[in-house]
Coordinates of C-alpha atoms in Angstrom, one line a residue:
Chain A
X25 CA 18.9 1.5 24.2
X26 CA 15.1 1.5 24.9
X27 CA 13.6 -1.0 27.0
X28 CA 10.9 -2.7 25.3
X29 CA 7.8 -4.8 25.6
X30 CA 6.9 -7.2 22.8
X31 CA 3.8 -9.7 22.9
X32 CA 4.9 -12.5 20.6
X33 CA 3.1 -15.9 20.3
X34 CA 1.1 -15.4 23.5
X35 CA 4.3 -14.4 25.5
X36 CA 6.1 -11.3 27.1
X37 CA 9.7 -10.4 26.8
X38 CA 11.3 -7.5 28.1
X39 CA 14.3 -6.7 25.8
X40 CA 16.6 -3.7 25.0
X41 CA 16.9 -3.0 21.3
X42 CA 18.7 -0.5 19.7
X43 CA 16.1 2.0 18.1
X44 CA 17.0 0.8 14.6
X45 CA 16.2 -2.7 15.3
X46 CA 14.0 -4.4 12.6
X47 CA 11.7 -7.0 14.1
X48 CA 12.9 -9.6 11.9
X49 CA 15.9 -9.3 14.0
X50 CA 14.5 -8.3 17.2
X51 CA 12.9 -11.9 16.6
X52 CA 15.5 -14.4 15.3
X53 CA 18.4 -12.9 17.0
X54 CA 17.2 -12.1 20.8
X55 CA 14.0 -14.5 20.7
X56 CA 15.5 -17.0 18.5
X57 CA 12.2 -17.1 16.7
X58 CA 14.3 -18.3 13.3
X59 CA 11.0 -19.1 11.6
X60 CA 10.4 -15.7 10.2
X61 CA 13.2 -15.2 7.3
X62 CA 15.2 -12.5 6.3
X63 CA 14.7 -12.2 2.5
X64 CA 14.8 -8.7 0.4
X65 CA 14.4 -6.5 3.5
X66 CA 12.7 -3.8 1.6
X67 CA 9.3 -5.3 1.3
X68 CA 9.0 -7.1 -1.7
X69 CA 9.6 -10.3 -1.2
X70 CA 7.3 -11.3 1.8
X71 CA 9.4 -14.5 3.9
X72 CA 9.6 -11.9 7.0
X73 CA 5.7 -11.8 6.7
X74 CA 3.9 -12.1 10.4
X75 CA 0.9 -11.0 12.1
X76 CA 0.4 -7.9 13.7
X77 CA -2.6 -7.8 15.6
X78 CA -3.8 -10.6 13.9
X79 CA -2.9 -8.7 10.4
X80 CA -0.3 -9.7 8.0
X81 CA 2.6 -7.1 7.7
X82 CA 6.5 -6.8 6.8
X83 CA 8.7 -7.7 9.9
X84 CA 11.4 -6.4 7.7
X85 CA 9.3 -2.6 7.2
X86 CA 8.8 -2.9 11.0
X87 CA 11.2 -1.7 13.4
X88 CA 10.7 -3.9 16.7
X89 CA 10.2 -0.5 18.6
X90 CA 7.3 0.3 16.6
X91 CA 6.1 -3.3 17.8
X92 CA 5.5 -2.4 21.8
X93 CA 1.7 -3.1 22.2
X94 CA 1.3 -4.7 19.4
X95 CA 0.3 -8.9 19.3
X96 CA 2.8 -10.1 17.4
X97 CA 2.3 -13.9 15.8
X98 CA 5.4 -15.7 14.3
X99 CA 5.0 -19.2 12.5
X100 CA 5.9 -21.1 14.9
X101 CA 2.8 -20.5 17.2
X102 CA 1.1 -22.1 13.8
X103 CA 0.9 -25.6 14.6
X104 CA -1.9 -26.1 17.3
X105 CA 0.3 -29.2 19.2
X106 CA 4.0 -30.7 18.6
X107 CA 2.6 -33.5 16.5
X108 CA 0.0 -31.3 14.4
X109 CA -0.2 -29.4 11.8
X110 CA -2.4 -26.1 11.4
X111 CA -5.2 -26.5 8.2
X112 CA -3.1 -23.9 6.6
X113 CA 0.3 -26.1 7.2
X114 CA -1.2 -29.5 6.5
X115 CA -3.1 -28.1 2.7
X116 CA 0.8 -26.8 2.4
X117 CA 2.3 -30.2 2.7
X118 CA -0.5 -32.5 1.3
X119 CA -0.1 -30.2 -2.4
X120 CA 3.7 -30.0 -1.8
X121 CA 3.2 -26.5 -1.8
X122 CA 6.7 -25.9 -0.9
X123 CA 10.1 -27.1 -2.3
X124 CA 13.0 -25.3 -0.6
X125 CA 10.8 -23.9 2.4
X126 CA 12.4 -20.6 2.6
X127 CA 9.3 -18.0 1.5
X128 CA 7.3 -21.0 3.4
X129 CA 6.7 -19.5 6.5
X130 CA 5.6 -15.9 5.2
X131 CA 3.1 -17.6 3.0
X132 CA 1.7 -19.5 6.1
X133 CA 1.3 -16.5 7.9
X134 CA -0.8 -14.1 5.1
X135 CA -2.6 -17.7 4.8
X136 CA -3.8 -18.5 8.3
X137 CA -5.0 -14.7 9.1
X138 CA -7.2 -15.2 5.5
X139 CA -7.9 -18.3 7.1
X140 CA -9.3 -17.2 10.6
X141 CA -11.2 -14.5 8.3
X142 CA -12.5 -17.2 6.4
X143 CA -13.8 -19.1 9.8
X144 CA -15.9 -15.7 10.7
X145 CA -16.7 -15.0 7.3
X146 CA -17.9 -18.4 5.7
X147 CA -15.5 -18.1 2.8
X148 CA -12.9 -15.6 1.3
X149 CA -12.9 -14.7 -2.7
X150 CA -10.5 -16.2 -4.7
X151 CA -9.3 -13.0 -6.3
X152 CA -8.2 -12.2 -2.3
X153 CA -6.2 -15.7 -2.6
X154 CA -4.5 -14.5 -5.6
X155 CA -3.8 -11.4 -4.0
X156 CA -2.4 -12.3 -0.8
X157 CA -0.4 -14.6 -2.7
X158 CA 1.0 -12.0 -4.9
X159 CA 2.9 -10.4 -1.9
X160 CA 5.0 -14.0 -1.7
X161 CA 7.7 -14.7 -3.7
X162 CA 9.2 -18.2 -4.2
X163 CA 12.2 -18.4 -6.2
X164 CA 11.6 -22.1 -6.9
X165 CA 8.8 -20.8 -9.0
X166 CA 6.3 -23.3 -7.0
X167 CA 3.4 -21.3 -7.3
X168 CA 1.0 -24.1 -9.0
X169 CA 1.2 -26.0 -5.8
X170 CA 1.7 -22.6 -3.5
X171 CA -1.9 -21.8 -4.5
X172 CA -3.7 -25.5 -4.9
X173 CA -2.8 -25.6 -1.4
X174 CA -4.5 -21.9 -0.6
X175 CA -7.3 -23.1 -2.1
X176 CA -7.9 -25.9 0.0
X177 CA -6.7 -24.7 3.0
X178 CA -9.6 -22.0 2.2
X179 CA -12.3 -24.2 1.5
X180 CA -12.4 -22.5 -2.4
X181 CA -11.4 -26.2 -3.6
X182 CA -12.1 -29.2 -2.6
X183 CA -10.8 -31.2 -4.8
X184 CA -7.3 -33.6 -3.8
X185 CA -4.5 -32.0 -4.9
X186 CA -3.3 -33.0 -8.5
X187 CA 0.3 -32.3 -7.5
X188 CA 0.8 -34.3 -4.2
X189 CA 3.9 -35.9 -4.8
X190 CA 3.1 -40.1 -4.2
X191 CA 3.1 -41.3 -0.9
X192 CA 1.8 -38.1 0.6
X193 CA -0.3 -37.9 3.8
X194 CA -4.0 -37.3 3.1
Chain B
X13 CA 22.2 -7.5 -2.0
X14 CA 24.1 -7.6 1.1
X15 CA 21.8 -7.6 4.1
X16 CA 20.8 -4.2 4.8
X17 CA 19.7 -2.1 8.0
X18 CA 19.0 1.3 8.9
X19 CA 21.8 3.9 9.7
X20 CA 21.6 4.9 13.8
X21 CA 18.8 7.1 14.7
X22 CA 17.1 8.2 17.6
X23 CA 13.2 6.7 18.0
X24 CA 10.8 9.3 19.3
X25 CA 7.0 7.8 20.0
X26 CA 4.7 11.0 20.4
X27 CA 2.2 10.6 22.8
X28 CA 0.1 13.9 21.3
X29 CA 0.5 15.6 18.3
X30 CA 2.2 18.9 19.9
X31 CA 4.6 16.8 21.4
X32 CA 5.4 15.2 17.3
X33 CA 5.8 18.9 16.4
X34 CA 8.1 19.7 19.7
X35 CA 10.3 16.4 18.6
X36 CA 10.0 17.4 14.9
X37 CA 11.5 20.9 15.5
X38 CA 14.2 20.1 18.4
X39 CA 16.2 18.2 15.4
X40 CA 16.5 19.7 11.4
X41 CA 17.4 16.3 10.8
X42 CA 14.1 14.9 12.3
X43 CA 11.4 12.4 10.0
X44 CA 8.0 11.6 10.6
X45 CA 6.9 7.8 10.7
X46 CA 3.3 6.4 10.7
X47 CA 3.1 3.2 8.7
X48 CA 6.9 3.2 7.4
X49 CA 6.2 1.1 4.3
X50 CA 7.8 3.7 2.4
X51 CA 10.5 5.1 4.7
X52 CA 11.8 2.1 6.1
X53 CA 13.0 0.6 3.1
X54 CA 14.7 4.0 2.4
X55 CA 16.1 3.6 5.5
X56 CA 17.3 -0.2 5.0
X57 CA 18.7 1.0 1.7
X58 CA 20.7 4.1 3.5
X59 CA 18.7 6.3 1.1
X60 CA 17.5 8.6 3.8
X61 CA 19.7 8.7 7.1
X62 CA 17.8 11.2 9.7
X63 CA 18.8 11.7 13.2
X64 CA 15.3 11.6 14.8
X65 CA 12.1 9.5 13.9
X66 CA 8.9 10.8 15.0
X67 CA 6.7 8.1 15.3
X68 CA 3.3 9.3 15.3
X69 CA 1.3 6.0 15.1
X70 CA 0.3 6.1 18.5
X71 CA -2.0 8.6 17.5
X72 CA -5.0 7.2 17.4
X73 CA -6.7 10.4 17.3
X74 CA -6.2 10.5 13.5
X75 CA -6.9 6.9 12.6
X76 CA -10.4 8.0 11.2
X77 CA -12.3 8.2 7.8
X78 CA -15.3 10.8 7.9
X79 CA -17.4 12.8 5.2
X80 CA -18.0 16.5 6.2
X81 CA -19.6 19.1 4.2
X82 CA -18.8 17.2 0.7
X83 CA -15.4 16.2 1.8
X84 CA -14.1 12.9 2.5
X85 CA -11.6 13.3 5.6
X86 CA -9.1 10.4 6.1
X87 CA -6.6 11.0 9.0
X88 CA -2.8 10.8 9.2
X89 CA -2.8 7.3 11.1
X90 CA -5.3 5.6 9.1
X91 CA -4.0 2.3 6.9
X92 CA -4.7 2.0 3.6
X93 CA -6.3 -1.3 4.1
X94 CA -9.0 0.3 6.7
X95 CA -9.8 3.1 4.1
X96 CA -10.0 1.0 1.7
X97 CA -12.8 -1.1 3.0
X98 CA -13.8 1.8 4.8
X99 CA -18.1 1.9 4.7
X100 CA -18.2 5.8 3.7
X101 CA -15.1 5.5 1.0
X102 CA -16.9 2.5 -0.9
X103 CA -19.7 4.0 -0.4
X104 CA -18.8 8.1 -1.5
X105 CA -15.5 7.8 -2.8
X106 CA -14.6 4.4 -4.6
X107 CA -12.0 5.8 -7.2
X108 CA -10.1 6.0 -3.6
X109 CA -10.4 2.4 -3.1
X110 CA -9.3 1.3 -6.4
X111 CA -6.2 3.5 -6.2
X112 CA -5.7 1.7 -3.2
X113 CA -5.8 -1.8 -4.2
X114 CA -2.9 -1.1 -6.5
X115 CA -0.5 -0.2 -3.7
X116 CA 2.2 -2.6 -3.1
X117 CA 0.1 -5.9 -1.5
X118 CA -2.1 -6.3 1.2
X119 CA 0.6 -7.1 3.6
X120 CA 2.1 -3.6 3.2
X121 CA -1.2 -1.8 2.6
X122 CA -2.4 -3.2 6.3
X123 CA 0.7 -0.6 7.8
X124 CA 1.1 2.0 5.2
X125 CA -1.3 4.9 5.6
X126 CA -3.2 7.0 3.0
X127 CA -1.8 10.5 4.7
X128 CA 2.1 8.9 4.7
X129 CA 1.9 7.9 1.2
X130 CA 1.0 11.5 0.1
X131 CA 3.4 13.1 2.3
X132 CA 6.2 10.9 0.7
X133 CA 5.6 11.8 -2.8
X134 CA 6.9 9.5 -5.0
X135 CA 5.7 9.7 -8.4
X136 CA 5.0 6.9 -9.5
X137 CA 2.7 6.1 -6.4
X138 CA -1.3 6.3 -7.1
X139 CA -2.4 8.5 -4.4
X140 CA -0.7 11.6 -5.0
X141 CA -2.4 11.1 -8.4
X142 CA -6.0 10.8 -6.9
X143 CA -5.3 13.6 -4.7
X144 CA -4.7 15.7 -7.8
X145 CA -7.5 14.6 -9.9
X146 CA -9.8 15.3 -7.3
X147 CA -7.9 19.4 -5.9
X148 CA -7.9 17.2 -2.3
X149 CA -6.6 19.7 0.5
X150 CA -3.8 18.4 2.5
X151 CA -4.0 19.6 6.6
X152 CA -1.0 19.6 7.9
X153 CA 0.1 21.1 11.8
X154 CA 3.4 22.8 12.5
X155 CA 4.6 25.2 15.4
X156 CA 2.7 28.0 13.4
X157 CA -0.1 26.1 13.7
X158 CA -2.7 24.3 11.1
X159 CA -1.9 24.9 7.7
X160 CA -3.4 23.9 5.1
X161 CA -2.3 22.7 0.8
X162 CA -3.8 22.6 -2.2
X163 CA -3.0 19.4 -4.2
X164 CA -2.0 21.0 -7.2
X165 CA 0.6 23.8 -5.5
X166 CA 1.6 20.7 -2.9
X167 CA 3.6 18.1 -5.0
X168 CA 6.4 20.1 -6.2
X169 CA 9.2 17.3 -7.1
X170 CA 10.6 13.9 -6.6
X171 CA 9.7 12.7 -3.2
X172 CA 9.3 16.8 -2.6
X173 CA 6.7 18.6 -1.2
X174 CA 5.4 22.0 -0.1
X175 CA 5.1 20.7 3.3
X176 CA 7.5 22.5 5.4
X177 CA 10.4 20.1 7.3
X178 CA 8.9 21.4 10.6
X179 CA 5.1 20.2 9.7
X180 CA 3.2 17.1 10.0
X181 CA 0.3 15.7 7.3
X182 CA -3.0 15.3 9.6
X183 CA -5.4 14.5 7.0
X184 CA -6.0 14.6 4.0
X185 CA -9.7 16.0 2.7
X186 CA -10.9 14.8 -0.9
X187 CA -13.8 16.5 -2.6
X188 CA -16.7 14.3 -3.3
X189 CA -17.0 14.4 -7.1
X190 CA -20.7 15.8 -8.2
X191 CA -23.4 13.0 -8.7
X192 CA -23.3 11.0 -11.5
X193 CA -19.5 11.6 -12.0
X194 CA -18.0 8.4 -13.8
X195 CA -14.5 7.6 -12.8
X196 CA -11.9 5.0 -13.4
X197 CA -8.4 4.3 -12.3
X198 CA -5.7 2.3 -13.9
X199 CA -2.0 2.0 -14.3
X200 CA 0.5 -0.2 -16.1
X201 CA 3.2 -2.0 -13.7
X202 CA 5.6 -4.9 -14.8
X203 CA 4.1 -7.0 -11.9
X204 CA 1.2 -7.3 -9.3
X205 CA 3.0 -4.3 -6.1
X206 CA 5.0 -3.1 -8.7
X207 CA 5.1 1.1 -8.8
X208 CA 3.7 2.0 -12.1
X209 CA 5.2 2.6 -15.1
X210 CA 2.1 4.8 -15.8
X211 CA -0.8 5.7 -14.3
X212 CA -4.5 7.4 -15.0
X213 CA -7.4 8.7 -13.0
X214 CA -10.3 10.0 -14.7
X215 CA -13.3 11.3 -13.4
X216 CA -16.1 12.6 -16.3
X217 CA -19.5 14.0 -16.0
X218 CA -22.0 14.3 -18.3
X219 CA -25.5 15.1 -18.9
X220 CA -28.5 13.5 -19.9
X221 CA -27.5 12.8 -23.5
X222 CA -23.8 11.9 -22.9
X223 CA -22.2 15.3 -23.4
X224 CA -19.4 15.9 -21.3
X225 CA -20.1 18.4 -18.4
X226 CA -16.6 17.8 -16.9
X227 CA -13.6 15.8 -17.4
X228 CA -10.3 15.7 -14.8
X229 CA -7.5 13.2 -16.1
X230 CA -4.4 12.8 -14.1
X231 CA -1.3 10.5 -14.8
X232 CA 1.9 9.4 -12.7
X233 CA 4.8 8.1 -13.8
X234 CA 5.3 10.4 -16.3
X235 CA 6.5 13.5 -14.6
X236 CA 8.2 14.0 -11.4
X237 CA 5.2 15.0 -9.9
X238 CA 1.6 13.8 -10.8
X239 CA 0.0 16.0 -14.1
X240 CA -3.1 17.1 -14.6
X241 CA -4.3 17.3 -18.4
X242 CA -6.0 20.3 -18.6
X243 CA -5.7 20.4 -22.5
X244 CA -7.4 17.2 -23.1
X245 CA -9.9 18.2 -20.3
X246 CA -10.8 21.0 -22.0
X247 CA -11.1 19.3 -25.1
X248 CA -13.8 16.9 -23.8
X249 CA -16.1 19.9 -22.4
X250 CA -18.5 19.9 -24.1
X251 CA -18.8 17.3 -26.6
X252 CA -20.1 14.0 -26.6
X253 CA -18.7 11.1 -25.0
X254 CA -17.3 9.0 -27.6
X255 CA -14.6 6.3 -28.3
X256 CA -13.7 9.3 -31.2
X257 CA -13.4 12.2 -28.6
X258 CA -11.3 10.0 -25.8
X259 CA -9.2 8.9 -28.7
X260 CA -8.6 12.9 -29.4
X261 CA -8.2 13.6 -25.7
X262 CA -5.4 10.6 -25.3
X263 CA -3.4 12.4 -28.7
X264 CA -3.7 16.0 -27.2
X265 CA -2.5 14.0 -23.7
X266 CA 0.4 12.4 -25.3
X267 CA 1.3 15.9 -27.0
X268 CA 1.6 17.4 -24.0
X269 CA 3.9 15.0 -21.9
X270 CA 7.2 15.0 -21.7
X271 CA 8.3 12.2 -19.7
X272 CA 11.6 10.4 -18.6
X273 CA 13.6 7.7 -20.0
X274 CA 14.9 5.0 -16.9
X275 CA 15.9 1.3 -17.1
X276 CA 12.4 0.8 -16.5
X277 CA 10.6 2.4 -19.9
X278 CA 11.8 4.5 -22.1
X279 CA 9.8 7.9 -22.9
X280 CA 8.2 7.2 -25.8
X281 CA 6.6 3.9 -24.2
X282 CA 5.6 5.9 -21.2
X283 CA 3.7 8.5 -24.0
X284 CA 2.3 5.6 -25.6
X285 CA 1.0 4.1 -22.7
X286 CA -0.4 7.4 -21.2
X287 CA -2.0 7.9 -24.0
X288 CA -3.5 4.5 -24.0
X289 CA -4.3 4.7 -20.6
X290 CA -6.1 7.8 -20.7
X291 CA -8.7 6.9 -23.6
X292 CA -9.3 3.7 -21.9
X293 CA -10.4 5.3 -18.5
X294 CA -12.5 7.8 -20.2
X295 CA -14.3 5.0 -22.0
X296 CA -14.3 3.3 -18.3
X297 CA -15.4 6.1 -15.9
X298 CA -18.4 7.0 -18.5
X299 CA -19.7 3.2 -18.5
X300 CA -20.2 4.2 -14.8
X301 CA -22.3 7.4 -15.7
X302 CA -25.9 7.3 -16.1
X303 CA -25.6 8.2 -19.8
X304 CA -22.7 6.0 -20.1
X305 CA -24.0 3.0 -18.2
X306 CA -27.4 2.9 -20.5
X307 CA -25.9 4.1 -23.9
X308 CA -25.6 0.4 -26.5
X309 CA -22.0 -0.8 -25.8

């Protein structure tokens, strides 16, 4: 079993893996990162999503050896404080763009790399919303509120969220 | 679907590319990894079981996009997003970048590379197609040394290839098209990332007055390799660019496939559709000829 190296959320852990270790395992079951999920593992279905090297890919289409040297970002390095919420996470909740969470966290992740593109950029198209987007599914079939919430987070809408459910935090 | 993972294998990371084709050779059983957004899932599914991966993304060596003496070079470790939004392929070579957007979704096109996808050979994917329609030359290094393919003797069958087991894909070289060469790409999918059902490129020249100088058509997803349509090209030589002669060309097309029925589409909707697909990207690639582009829509 090789001893490896993996950079995830600002941290080093040394860990031996077997050398057919996916990441999405070499994360949740020895760093007991459970935020990234386990969907499809083939690729399709995007709730493994992370950032690799500040770039959205599969964690499921990654074997954690592959991921020595790389910068690895899981959701929960998201939130910039205990009692915060990223702009990504906070547009998510203020347009309920979830209902049962799971593909949440993969969406978050393609979403805050667009966002921190967006920040050196000015602004991203919203054809590259839809697109991103299109690599998520949500079998709750939320995507009304899934992509209000992109929107915002992205600064292509500014407009309150038709959807919020009452009571929700502005 | 039960949760699925890979069979056991042993991981090899080559340092240098002579050290891929040592690792390569020292087991028959051995498979090349770059990107792995085509292999892995083959490998979560149990549909391919090898002993050995070669990784060979370390090798930054041939993470590049260059244009040489006509030919747009991309290497082996390149991702599809960087040569997508690669300066020199917008700016030489945009059919490449269309074909690109259409590859599974951003997420996987930021690990999958150009090279990998063409090495892998399925066909239904897009660039096998492009590679095709343009005769792009496919470098690969073995223990005999550099070889190089042609694209049309190099896809020989489903997820099959001339590429011998002991050889690696280095890079890939596609022809720049002549000036003024229109060109379109499209294919039919049942959703967004999808593989296609079918798929076109077309790449048309004409002169002055709208007659056609030159016309390449390719399709995927209807054979188990990518097609060229040398009958309709053949037929467009000559004439003038009309909605009447792409019409033709897309008849003589359909005429000449044979493809497959699967629980996807059966074979007369994959005709129908090629044949659909091909007058439509004639009609697109010469709007983006000079004749084309002025000529009263």
């Amino acid at each position: 079993m090789p001893e490896i190296t993996l950079h995830v959320n600002g941290r080093e852990h040394r860990l031996d893996v077997p050398d057919r270790m996916l990441l999405t395992d070499a994360l949740r079951d020895r760093l007991g990162l459970t935020g990234t999920h386990v969907g499809c593992e083939h690729g399709v279905c995007g709730a493994c999503t992370v950032l690799m090297d500040d770039r959205p890919v599969r964690a499921c289409l990654t074997l954690a050896v592959q991921a020595e040297g790389r910068r690895i970002r899981t959701v929960e390095s998201v939130a910039p404080s205990e009692d915060a919420l990223h702009p990504v996470q906070q547009a998510m909740r203020d347009c309920h763009g979830l209902q049962c969470g799971f593909c949440t966290p993969g969406i978050v992740m393609s979403l805050v790399a667009l966002h921190e593109r967006a920040e050196g950029a000015g602004t991203v198209a919203e054809e590259e919303i839809d697109e991103t987007l299109s690599g998520h599914l949500c079998r709750c079939t939320g995507y009304r509120n899934i992509t209000a919430a992109a929107r915002r987070a992205l600064g292509a809408d500014t407009a309150p969220c038709e959807h919020a459910p009452e009571g929700a935090d502005r | 679907m039960a949760a699925v993972k890979p069979a056991p294998f042993t991981y090899r990371r080559a340092a240098t590319l002579g050290e891929a084709v040592d690792l390569l050779a020292a087991d028959p059983d051995a498979k090349v990894i770059a990107g792995g957004q085509s292999l892995v899932p083959m490998l979560n599914m149990r549909l391919a079981r090898p002993g050995t991966l070669v990784d060979i993304g370390a090798l930054s060596a041939l993470d590049y996009v260059d244009v040489v003496a006509g030919r747009l070079e991309v290497g082996a470790t390149a991702t599809q997003a960087d040569v997508a939004a690669h300066p020199l392929v917008r700016a030489h070579l945009p059919v490449l970048a269309a074909a690109i957007a259409r590859i599974g979704h951003s997420q996987i096109r930021n690990r999958g590379t150009v090279c990998g996808s063409i090495a892998h050979h399925d066909p239904s994917a897009e660039l096998p197609a492009v590679a095709l329609a343009l005769d792009a030359e496919i470098l690969a290094f073995g223990p005999r040394g550099p070889v190089s393919y042609a694209a049309a003797s190099f896809f020989t069958g489903t997820f099959d290839t001339a590429l011998a087991a002991d050889e690696i894909v280095t890079a890939v070289q596609f022809p720049l098209p002549a000036p003024a060469t229109g060109w379109a790409f499209a294919e039919v999918a049942r959703r967004s990332g999808d593989f296609a059902l079918v798929g076109c490129v077309a790449l048309l020249r004409t002169d002055a007055a709208g007659t056609v100088e030159e016309a390449r058509l390719a399709l995927f997803g209807v054979a188990s390799t990518p097609v060229r349509l040398p009958e309709a090209e053949d037929l467009l030589t000559g004439r003038p660019a009309t909605a009447e002669a792409f019409e033709e060309a897309a008849r003589v097309a359909a005429e000449h496939l044979d493809p497959g029925s699967d629980s996807h589409a059966s074979a007369d909707y994959r005709r129908e559709v090629a044949a659909h697909l091909v007058a439509t990207t004639l009609a697109d690639a010469f709007a983006r000829t000079p004749a084309g582009s002025t000529a009263d829509a």
